[in-house]
XYZ file of C-alpha atoms in Angstrom:
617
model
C 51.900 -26.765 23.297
C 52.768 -25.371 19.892
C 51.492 -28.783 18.308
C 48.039 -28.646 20.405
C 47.883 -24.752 18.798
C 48.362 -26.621 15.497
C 45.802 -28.993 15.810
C 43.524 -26.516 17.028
C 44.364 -24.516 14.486
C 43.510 -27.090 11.680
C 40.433 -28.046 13.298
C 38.814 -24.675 13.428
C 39.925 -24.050 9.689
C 38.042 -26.899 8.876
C 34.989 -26.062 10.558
C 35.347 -22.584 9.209
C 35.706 -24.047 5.696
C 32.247 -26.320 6.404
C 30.547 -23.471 7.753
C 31.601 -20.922 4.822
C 30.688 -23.686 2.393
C 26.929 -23.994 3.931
C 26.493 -20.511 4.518
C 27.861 -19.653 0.799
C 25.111 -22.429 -0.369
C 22.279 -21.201 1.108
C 23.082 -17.275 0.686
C 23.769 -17.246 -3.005
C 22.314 -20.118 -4.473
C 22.127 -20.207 -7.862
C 24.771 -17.514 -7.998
C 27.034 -18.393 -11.174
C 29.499 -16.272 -13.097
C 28.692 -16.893 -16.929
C 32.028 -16.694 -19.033
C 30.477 -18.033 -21.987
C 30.928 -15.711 -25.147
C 27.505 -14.987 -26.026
C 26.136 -14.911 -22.452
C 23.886 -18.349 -23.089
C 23.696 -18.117 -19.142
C 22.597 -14.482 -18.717
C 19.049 -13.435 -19.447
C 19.173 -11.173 -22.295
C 17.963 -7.734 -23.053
C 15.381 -9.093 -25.167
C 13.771 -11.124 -22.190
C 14.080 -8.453 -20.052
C 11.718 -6.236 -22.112
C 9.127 -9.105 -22.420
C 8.907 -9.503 -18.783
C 9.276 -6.009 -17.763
C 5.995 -5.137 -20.482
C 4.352 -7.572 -19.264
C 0.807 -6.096 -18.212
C -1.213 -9.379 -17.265
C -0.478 -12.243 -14.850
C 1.328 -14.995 -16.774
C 1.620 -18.446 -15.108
C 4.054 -21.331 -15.974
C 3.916 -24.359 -14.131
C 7.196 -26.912 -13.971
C 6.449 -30.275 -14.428
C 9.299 -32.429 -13.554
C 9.182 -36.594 -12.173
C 11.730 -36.082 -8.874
C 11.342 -39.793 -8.162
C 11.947 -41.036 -12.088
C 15.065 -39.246 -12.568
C 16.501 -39.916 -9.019
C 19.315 -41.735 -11.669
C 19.698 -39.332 -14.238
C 22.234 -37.055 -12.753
C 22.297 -35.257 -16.311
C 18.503 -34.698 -16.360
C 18.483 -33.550 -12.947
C 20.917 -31.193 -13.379
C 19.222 -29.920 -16.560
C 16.075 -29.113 -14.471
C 18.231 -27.095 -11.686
C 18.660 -24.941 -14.705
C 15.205 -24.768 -15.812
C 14.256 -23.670 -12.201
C 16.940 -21.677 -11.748
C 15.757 -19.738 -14.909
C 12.348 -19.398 -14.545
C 12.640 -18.272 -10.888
C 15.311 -15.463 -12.738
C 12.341 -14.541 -14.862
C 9.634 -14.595 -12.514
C 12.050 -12.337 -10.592
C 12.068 -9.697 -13.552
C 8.775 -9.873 -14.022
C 7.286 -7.451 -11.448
C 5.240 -10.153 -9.962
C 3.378 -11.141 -13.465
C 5.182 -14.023 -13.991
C 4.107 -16.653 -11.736
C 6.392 -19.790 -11.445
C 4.907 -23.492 -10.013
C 6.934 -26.245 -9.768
C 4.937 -29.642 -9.982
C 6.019 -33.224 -8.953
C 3.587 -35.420 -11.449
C 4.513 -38.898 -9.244
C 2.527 -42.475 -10.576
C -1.018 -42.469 -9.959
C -1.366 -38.943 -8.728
C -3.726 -36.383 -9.888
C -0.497 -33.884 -10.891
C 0.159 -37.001 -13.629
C -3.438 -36.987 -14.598
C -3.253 -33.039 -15.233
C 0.191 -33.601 -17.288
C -1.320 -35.774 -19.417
C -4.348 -33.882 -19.858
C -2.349 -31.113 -20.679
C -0.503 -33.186 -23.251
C 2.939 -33.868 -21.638
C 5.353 -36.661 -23.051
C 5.621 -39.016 -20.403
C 9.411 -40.406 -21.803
C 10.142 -44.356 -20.203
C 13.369 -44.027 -18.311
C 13.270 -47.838 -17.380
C 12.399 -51.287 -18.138
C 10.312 -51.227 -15.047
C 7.687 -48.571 -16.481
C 9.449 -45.647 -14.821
C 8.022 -42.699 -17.073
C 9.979 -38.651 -16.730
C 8.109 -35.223 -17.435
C 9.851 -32.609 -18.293
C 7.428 -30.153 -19.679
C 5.751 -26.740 -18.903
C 2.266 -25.226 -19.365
C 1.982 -21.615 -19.602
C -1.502 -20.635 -19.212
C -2.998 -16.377 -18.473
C -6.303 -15.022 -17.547
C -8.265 -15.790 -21.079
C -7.714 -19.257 -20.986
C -4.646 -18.826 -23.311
C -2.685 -22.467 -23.251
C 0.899 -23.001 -24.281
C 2.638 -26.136 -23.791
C 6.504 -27.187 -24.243
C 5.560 -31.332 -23.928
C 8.812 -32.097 -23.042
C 12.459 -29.996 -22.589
C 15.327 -31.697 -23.813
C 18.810 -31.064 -22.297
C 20.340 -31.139 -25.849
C 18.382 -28.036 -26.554
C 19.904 -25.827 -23.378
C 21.149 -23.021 -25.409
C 17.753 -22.728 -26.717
C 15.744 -22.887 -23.491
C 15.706 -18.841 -22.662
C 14.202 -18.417 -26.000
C 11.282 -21.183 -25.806
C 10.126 -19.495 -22.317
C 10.358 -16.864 -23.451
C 8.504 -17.337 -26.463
C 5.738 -19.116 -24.343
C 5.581 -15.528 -22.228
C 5.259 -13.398 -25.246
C 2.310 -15.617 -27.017
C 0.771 -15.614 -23.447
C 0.979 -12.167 -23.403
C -0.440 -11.327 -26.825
C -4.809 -11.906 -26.997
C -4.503 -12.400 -30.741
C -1.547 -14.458 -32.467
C -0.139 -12.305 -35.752
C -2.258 -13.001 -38.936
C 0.299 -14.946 -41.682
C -0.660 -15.606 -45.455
C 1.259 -18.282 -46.535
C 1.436 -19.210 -50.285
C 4.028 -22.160 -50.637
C 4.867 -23.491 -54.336
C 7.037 -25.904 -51.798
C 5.815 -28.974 -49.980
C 6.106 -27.674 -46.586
C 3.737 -29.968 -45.318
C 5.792 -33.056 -45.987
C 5.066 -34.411 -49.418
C 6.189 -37.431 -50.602
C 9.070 -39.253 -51.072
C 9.681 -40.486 -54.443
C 12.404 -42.815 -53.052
C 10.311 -44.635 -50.437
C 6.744 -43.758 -52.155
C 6.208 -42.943 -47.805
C 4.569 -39.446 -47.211
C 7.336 -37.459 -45.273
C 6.970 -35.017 -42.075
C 6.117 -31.534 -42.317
C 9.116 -29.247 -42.722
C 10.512 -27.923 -39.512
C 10.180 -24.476 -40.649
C 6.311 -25.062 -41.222
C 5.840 -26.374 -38.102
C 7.541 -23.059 -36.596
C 5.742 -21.172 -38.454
C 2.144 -22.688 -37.664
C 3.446 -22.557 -33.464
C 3.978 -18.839 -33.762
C 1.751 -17.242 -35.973
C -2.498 -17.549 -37.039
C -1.542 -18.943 -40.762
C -4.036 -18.116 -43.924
C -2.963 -20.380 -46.840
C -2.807 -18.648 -49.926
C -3.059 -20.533 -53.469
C -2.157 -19.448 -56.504
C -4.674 -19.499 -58.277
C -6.597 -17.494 -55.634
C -8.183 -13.958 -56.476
C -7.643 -12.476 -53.464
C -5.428 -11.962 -50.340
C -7.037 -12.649 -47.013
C -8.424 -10.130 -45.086
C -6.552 -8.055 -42.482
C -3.071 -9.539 -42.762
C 0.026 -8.511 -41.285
C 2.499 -10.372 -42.888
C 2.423 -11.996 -46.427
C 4.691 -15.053 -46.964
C 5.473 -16.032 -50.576
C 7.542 -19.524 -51.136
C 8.437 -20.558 -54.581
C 5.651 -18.729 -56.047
C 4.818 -19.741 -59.342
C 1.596 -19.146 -61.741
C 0.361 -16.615 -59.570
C -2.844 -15.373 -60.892
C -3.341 -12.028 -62.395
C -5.692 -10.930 -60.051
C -3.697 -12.472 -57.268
C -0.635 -10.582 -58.294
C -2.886 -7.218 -58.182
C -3.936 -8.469 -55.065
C -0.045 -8.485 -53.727
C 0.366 -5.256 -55.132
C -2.077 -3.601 -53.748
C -1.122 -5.515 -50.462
C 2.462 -4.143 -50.550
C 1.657 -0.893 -52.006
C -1.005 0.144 -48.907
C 1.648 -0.495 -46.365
C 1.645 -4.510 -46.064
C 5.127 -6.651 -45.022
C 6.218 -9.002 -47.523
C 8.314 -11.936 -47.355
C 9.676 -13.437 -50.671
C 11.546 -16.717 -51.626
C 11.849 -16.943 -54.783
C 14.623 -19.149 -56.485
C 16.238 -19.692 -60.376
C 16.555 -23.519 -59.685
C 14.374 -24.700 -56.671
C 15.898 -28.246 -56.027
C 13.287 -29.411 -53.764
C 10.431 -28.680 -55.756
C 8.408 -31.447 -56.568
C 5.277 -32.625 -59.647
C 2.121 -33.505 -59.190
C 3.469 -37.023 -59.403
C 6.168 -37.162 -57.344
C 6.590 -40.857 -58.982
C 6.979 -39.794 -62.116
C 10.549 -39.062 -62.792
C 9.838 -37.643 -66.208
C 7.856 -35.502 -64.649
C 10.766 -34.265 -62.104
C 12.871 -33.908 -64.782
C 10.727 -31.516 -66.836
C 9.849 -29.568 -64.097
C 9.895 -25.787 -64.344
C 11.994 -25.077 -61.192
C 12.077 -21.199 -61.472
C 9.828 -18.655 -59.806
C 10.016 -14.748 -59.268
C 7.594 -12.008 -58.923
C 8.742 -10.118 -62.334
C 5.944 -7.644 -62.603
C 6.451 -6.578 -59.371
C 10.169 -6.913 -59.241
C 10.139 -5.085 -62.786
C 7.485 -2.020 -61.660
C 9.775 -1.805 -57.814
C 13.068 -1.128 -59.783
C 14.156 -4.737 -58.209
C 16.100 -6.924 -60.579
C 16.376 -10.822 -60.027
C 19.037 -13.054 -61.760
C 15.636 -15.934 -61.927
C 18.117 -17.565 -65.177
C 21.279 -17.716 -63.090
C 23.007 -18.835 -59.916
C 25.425 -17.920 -57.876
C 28.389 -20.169 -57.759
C 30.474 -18.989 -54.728
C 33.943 -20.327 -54.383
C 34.636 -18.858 -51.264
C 31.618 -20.064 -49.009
C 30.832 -23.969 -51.008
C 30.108 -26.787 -48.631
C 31.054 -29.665 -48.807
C 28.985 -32.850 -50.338
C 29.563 -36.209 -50.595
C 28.311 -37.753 -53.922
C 26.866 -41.388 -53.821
C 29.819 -43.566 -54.813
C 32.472 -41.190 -54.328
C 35.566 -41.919 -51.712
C 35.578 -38.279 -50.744
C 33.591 -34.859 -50.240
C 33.639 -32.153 -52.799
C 33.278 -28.570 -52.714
C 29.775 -27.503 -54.813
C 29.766 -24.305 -55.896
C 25.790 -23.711 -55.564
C 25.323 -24.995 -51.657
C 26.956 -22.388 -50.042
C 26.984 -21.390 -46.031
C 26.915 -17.825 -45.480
C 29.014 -16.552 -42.663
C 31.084 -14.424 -41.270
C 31.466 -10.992 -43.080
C 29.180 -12.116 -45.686
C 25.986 -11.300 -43.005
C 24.770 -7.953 -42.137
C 25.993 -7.585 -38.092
C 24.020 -4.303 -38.470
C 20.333 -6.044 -39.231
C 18.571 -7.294 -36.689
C 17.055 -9.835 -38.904
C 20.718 -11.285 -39.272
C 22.755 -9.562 -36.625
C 23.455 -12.342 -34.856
C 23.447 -15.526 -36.694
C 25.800 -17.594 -37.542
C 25.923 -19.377 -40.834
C 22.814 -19.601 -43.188
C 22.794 -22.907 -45.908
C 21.762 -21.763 -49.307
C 21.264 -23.726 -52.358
C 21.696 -22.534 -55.522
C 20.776 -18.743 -55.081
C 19.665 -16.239 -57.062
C 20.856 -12.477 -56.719
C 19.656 -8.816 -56.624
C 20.190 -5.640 -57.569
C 18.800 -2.317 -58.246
C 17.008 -0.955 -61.691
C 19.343 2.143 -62.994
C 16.096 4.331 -62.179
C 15.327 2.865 -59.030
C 13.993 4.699 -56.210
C 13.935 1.529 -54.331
C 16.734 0.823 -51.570
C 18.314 -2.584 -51.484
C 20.153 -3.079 -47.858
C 22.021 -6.740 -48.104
C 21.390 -9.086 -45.361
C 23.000 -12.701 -46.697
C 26.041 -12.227 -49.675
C 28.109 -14.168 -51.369
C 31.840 -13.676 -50.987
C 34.469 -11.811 -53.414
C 34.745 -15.131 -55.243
C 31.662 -15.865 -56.641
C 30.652 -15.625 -59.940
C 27.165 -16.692 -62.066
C 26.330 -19.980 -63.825
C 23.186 -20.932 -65.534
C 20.731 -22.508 -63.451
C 20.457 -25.580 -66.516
C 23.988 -26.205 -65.606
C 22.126 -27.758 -62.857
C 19.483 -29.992 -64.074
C 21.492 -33.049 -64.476
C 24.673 -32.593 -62.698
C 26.655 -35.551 -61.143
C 29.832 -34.514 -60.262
C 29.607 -30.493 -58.244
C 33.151 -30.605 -58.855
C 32.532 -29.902 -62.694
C 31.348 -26.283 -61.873
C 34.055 -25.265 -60.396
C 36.308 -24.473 -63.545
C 33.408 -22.814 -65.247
C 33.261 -20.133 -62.119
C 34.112 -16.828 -63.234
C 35.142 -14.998 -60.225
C 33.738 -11.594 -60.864
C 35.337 -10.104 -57.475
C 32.178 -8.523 -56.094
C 29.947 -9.299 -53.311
C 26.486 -10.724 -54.987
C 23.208 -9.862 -52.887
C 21.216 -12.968 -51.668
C 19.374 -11.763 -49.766
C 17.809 -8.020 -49.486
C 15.684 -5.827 -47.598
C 13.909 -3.375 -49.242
C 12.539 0.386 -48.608
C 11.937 3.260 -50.251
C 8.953 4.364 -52.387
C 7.605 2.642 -55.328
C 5.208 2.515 -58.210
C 2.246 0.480 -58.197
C 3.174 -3.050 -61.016
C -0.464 -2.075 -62.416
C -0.564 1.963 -62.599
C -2.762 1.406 -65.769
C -5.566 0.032 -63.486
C -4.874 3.212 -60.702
C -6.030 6.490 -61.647
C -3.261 7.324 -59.243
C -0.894 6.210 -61.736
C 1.766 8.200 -60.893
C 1.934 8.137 -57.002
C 4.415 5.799 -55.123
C 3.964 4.267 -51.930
C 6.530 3.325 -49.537
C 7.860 -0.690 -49.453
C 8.493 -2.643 -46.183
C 9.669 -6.191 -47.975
C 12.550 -9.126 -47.647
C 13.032 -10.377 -50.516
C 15.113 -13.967 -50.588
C 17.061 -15.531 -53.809
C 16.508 -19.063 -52.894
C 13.794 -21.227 -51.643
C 15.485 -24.458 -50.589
C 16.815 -22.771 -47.723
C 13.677 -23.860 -46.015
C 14.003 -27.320 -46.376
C 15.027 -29.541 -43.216
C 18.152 -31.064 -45.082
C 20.276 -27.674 -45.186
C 19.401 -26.534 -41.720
C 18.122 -29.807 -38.879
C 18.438 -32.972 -37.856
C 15.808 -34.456 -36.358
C 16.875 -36.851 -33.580
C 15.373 -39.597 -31.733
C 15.378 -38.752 -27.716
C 13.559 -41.366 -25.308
C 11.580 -42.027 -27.728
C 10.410 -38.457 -28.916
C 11.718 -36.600 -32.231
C 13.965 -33.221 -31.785
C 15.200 -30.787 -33.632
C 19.224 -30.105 -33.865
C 19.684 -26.879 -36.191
C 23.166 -27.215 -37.436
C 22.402 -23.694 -39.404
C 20.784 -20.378 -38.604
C 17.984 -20.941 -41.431
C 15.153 -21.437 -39.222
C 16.026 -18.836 -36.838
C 16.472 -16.087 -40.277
C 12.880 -16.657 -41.234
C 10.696 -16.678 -38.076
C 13.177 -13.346 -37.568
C 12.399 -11.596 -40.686
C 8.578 -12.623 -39.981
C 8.714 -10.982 -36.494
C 10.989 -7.812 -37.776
C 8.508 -7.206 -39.993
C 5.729 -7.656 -37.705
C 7.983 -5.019 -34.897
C 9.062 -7.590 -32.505
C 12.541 -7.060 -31.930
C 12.435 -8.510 -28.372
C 12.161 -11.969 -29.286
C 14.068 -11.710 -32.195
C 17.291 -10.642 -29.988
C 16.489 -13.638 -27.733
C 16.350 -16.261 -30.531
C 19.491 -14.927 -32.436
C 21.373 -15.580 -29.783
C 20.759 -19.401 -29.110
C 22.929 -21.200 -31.495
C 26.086 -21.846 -29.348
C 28.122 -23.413 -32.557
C 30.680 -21.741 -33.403
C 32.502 -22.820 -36.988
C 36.339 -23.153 -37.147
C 37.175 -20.724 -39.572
C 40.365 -20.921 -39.645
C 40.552 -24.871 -40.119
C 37.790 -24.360 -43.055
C 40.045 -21.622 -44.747
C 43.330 -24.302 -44.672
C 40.716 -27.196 -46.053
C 39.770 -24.612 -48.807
C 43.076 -23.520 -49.424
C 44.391 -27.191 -50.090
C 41.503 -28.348 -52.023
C 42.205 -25.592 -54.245
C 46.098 -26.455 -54.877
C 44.847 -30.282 -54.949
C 42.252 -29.177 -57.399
C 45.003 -27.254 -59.716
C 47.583 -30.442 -59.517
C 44.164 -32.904 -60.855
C 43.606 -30.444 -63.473
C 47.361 -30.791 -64.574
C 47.672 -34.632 -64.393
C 43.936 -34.544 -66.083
C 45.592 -32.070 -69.051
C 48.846 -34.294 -68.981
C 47.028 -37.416 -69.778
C 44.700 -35.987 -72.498
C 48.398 -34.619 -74.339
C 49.218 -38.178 -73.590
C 47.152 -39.562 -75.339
C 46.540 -37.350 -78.141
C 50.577 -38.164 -78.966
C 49.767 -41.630 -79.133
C 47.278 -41.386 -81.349
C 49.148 -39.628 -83.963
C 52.171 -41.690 -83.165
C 49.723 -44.398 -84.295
C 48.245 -42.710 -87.320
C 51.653 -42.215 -88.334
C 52.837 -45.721 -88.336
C 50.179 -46.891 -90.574
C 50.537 -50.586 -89.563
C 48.019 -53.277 -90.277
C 48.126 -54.491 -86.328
C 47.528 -51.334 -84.026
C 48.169 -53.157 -80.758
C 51.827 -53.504 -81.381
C 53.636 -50.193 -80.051
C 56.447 -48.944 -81.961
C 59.860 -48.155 -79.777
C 58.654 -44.540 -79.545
C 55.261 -45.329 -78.621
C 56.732 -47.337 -75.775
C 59.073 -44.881 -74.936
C 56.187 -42.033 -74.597
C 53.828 -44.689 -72.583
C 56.596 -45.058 -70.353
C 57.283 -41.079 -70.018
C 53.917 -40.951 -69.407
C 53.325 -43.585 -66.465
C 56.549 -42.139 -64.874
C 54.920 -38.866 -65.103
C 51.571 -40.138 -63.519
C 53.139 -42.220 -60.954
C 55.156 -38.909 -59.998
C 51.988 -36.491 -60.476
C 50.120 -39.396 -57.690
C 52.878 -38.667 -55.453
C 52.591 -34.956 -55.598
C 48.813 -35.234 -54.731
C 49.333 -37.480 -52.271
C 51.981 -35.023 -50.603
C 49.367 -32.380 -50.556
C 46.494 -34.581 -48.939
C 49.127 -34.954 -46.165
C 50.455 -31.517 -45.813
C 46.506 -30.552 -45.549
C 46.028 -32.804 -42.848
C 48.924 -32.515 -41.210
C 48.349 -28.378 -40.889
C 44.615 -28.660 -39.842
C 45.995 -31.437 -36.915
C 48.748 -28.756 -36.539
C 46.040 -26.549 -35.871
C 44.531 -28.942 -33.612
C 47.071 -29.595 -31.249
C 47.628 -25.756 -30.922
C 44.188 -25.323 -29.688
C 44.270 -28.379 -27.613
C 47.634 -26.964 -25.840
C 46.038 -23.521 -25.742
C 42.772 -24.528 -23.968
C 45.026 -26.991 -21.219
C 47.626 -24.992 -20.372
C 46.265 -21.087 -20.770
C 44.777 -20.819 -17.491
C 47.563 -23.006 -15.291
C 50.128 -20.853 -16.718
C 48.153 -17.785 -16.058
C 47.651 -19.229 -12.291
C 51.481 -19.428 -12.381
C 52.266 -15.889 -13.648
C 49.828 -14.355 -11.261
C 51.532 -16.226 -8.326
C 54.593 -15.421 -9.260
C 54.210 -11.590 -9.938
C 52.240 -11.981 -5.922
C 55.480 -13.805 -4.870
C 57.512 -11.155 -6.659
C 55.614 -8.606 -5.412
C 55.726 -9.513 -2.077
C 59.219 -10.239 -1.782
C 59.879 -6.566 -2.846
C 57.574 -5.054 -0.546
C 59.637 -7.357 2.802
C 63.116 -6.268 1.123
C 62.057 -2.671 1.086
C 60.476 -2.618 4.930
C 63.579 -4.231 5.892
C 66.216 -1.596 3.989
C 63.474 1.019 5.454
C 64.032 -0.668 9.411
C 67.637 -1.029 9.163
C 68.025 2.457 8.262
């Protein structure tokens, strides 16, 4: 009897489990717990406020191939998500967000419409099998946005291209940009390949998200009615274009400002001609304004930070160096407070300039990007024909203070042409960002572009991209989509393995310089030991020449052996490291299982000794 009880028992456990499982399914579907750090799986604040302000119906349809991806687990999964999120949205959205999920099979008018609309149609087989995976946001005045296809490598950026697409939906009239570039944003050409290359990734942001006015320099005049000014490398600006800015920033106008001592990626006329590269003036800075704001900008010097270089690899080296000018600023060295750079992670700078404030100044510099405690300033012709990064780092003198890279500004200030104002005196209050370095626009220190069924993305392995189009909208007022777009870079750097790597490249660095100083003593004995002998025939060695060679190759073969003990200790602590976090991330949560248990166990077993001292007394 017991064992038919037991049976039964395990019978109607299991179809309690099934029926749990189902019910669970179909009651909270969708229902996930997100443990990630930054909450890439929780609708932020940001796109809360977009949907919430929403005022006019906004509809996005889903296009997605059910039948094409029936074998792509990975993609398939990748589009639960997209639903998942857009029905989250449409949820928040008081009913103005309208969500429409579209199967565009073969031959069917719904593939039609996708292509009209301009979707990629990616081949998935050999057979012809082609995938959408693409929404079209459209609103009531025929406003059209379109994301042609949605990659599952770009997940932690999905929240912010929806809701980007809602908040250009939502706005009648895009933002009006000028844009003067002494860059080639657009692509130029490649003086390797003579091929003309693809539009920088930032431009192509840039020109998604905002109505751009191109500004040249030798223009007169700004455009009319425009709410944020963009200066890139500016360089022969015009008198009456440098009025023109004046005027813009003195009657209440944003301004954003790269300007750069040594702008690397700047290129001739003739990008062919390498004389021609190699006379270039590389330096730009808006000195008349800079000098009338109270602003002062280091446009002759760079700083050389020893505490944030990257690494490079040189053509024909065997190993990466440390250069002292490309530097990725992290950590404490970016202002958590700004909303601009609250929440970004690491921003790739190349040879940056600094700021500071005019004795006098009234003007208020608030940091956003620094360098680190051990930086120090070169001259930016230290630069023009270096080979080796490696060479600058000797000449670094660590000054100890933070430099400013990067600066907001506010405050009141004079007008740069008071003699032309009969209001000569007055000052006028400054919204600007003002940037020491240009290159940090440039696809090579912030993207990869990457080939995906055929289409080209976008991989930022920095926060560049994401600092500019936030600076753009903080100075148009949108904070809203700034919080959303801060927050979609899920890399996080090891710190603590880059600080060991720095730490042993700098003792390997002091034992080079000591076998480097060793041989050069080496050899300036020799050389006296030979002057001395005065011999006819200089390539026989005396006794005590041979006898200071050999001193010397004992001492080099010993010096080798010393650097080759500290290449080993420096990857034996950062594999150390390694197999501490490896343990750490397998066995946290089993032993944490097993503690809970136990204290349950222990618990338990307390509770049954103490009801049974309590009965038998």
């Amino acid at each position: 009897m017991n064992r038919l009880f037991s049976a039964s028992g395990l019978i109607l456990l299991a179809i309690l489990f099934l029926a749990l499982t189902i019910l669970t399914g179909a009651l909270i579907r969708g229902a996930r717990v997100d443990l990630t750090e930054q909450g890439l799986y929780t609708l932020s604040e940001g796109t809360v406020n977009l949907l919430e302000s929403l005022e006019a119906p906004i509809t996005l349809e889903f296009y997605f191939s059910e039948e094409a991806s029936s074998d792509l687990p990975m993609v398939r999964n990748f589009a639960r998500r997209v639903q998942e999120l857009l029905d989250e949205m449409a949820e928040r959205a008081d009913g103005e967000l309208r969500v429409r999920r579209i199967d565009p099979a073969p031959f069917s008018e719904q593939e039609d419409q996708a292509a009209r609309y301009g979707l990629e149609a990616v081949p998935v087989s050999n057979a012809g099998d082609t995938l959408y995976l693409g929404i079209v946001g459209t609103n009531q005045i025929d406003g059209l946005e379109v994301l042609p296809f949605i990659s599952p490598a770009r997940e932690s950026f999905l929240e912010y291209e929806l809701a980007r697409m809602v908040y250009t939906l939502s706005q009648p009239d895009r933002p009006r940009v000028g844009l003067l570039s002494g860059l080639p944003l657009q692509g130029g050409v490649n003086m390797q390949t003579g091929q003309r290359n693809e539009p920088w990734a930032i431009h192509d942001q840039i020109q998604e998200l905002f109505e751009v006015e191109r500004v040249r320099p030798t223009d007169e005049q700004l455009p009319d009615a425009l709410d944020v000014l963009v200066l890139i490398h500016p360089q022969q600006l015009s008198d009456e274009l440098l009025r023109a800015i004046d005027r813009f920033v003195t009657e209440g106008g944003r301004l954003l400002a790269f300007v750069d001592p040594h702008a690397e990626t700047a290129q001739p006329d003739n990008p062919a001609d390498p004389m021609a590269a190699m006379s270039l003036d590389r330096v730009s800075s808006l000195e008349p304004l800079f000098d009338a704001w109270g602003v002062r900008f280091s446009d002759d010097r760079f700083v050389a930070d020893l505490g944030q270089a990257l690494q490079v690899t040189i053509q024909g080296a065997r190993r990466a160096v440390r250069h002292p000018a490309i530097l990725g600023v992290s950590g404490e060295n970016v202002n958590a407070d700004d909303v601009v750079t609250g929440e970004l992670d690491v921003v790739n700078l190349a040879s940056s300039g600094h700021f500071q404030a005019a004795e006098d100044s009234q003007v208020t510099i608030e940091p956003l990007l620094t360098s680190s405690e051990q930086a120090g300033l070169l001259d930016a012709s230290s630069l023009q024909f270096l080979n080796d990064p490696s060479e600058l780092i000797p000449q670094v003198g660590v000054t100890g203070e933070r430099m400013v890279l990067a600066a907001r500004l506010s405050g009141s200030v004079p007008s740069a042409f008071s003699d032309a104002d009969p209001e000569s005196e007055s000052l006028y209050p400054i919204n600007a960002i003002v940037v020491g370095d240009a290159d940090l626009l440039a696809d090579q220190y912030w993207v990869q572009r990457q080939r995906f069924f055929g289409t080209t993305l976008l991989d930022p392995f920095a926060s560049n991209g994401d600092f500019v189009v936030n600076a753009i909208d903080n100075l148009l007022g949108n904070a809203d989509l700034i919080s959303v777009r801060s927050r979609a870079s899920s890399r996080r750097p090891f710190t603590l393995v880059d600080s060991l790597r720095r730490e042993a490249e700098q003792n390997l660095r002091q034992t080079e310089e000591r076998l480097e100083n060793e041989l050069a003593e080496t050899e300036r004995r020799l050389n006296e030991l030979q002057q001395a002998r005065g011999d006819t025939d200089l390539s026989i060695l005396t006794a005590e020449q041979e006898a200071e060679l050999d001193r010397f190759m004992e001492q080099r073969i010993e010096i080798r052996r010393q650097l080759r003990q500290v290449r080993r200790e420096l990857d034996r602590d950062i594999e150390a490291l390694g197999t501490r976090v490896k343990l750490l991330n397998i066995a946290l949560m089993p032993v944490l299982v097993t503690v809970f248990a136990l204290l349950i166990a222990w618990r338990r077993r307390r509770v049954g000794r103490q009801s049974a001292g309590g009965s038998s007394s």
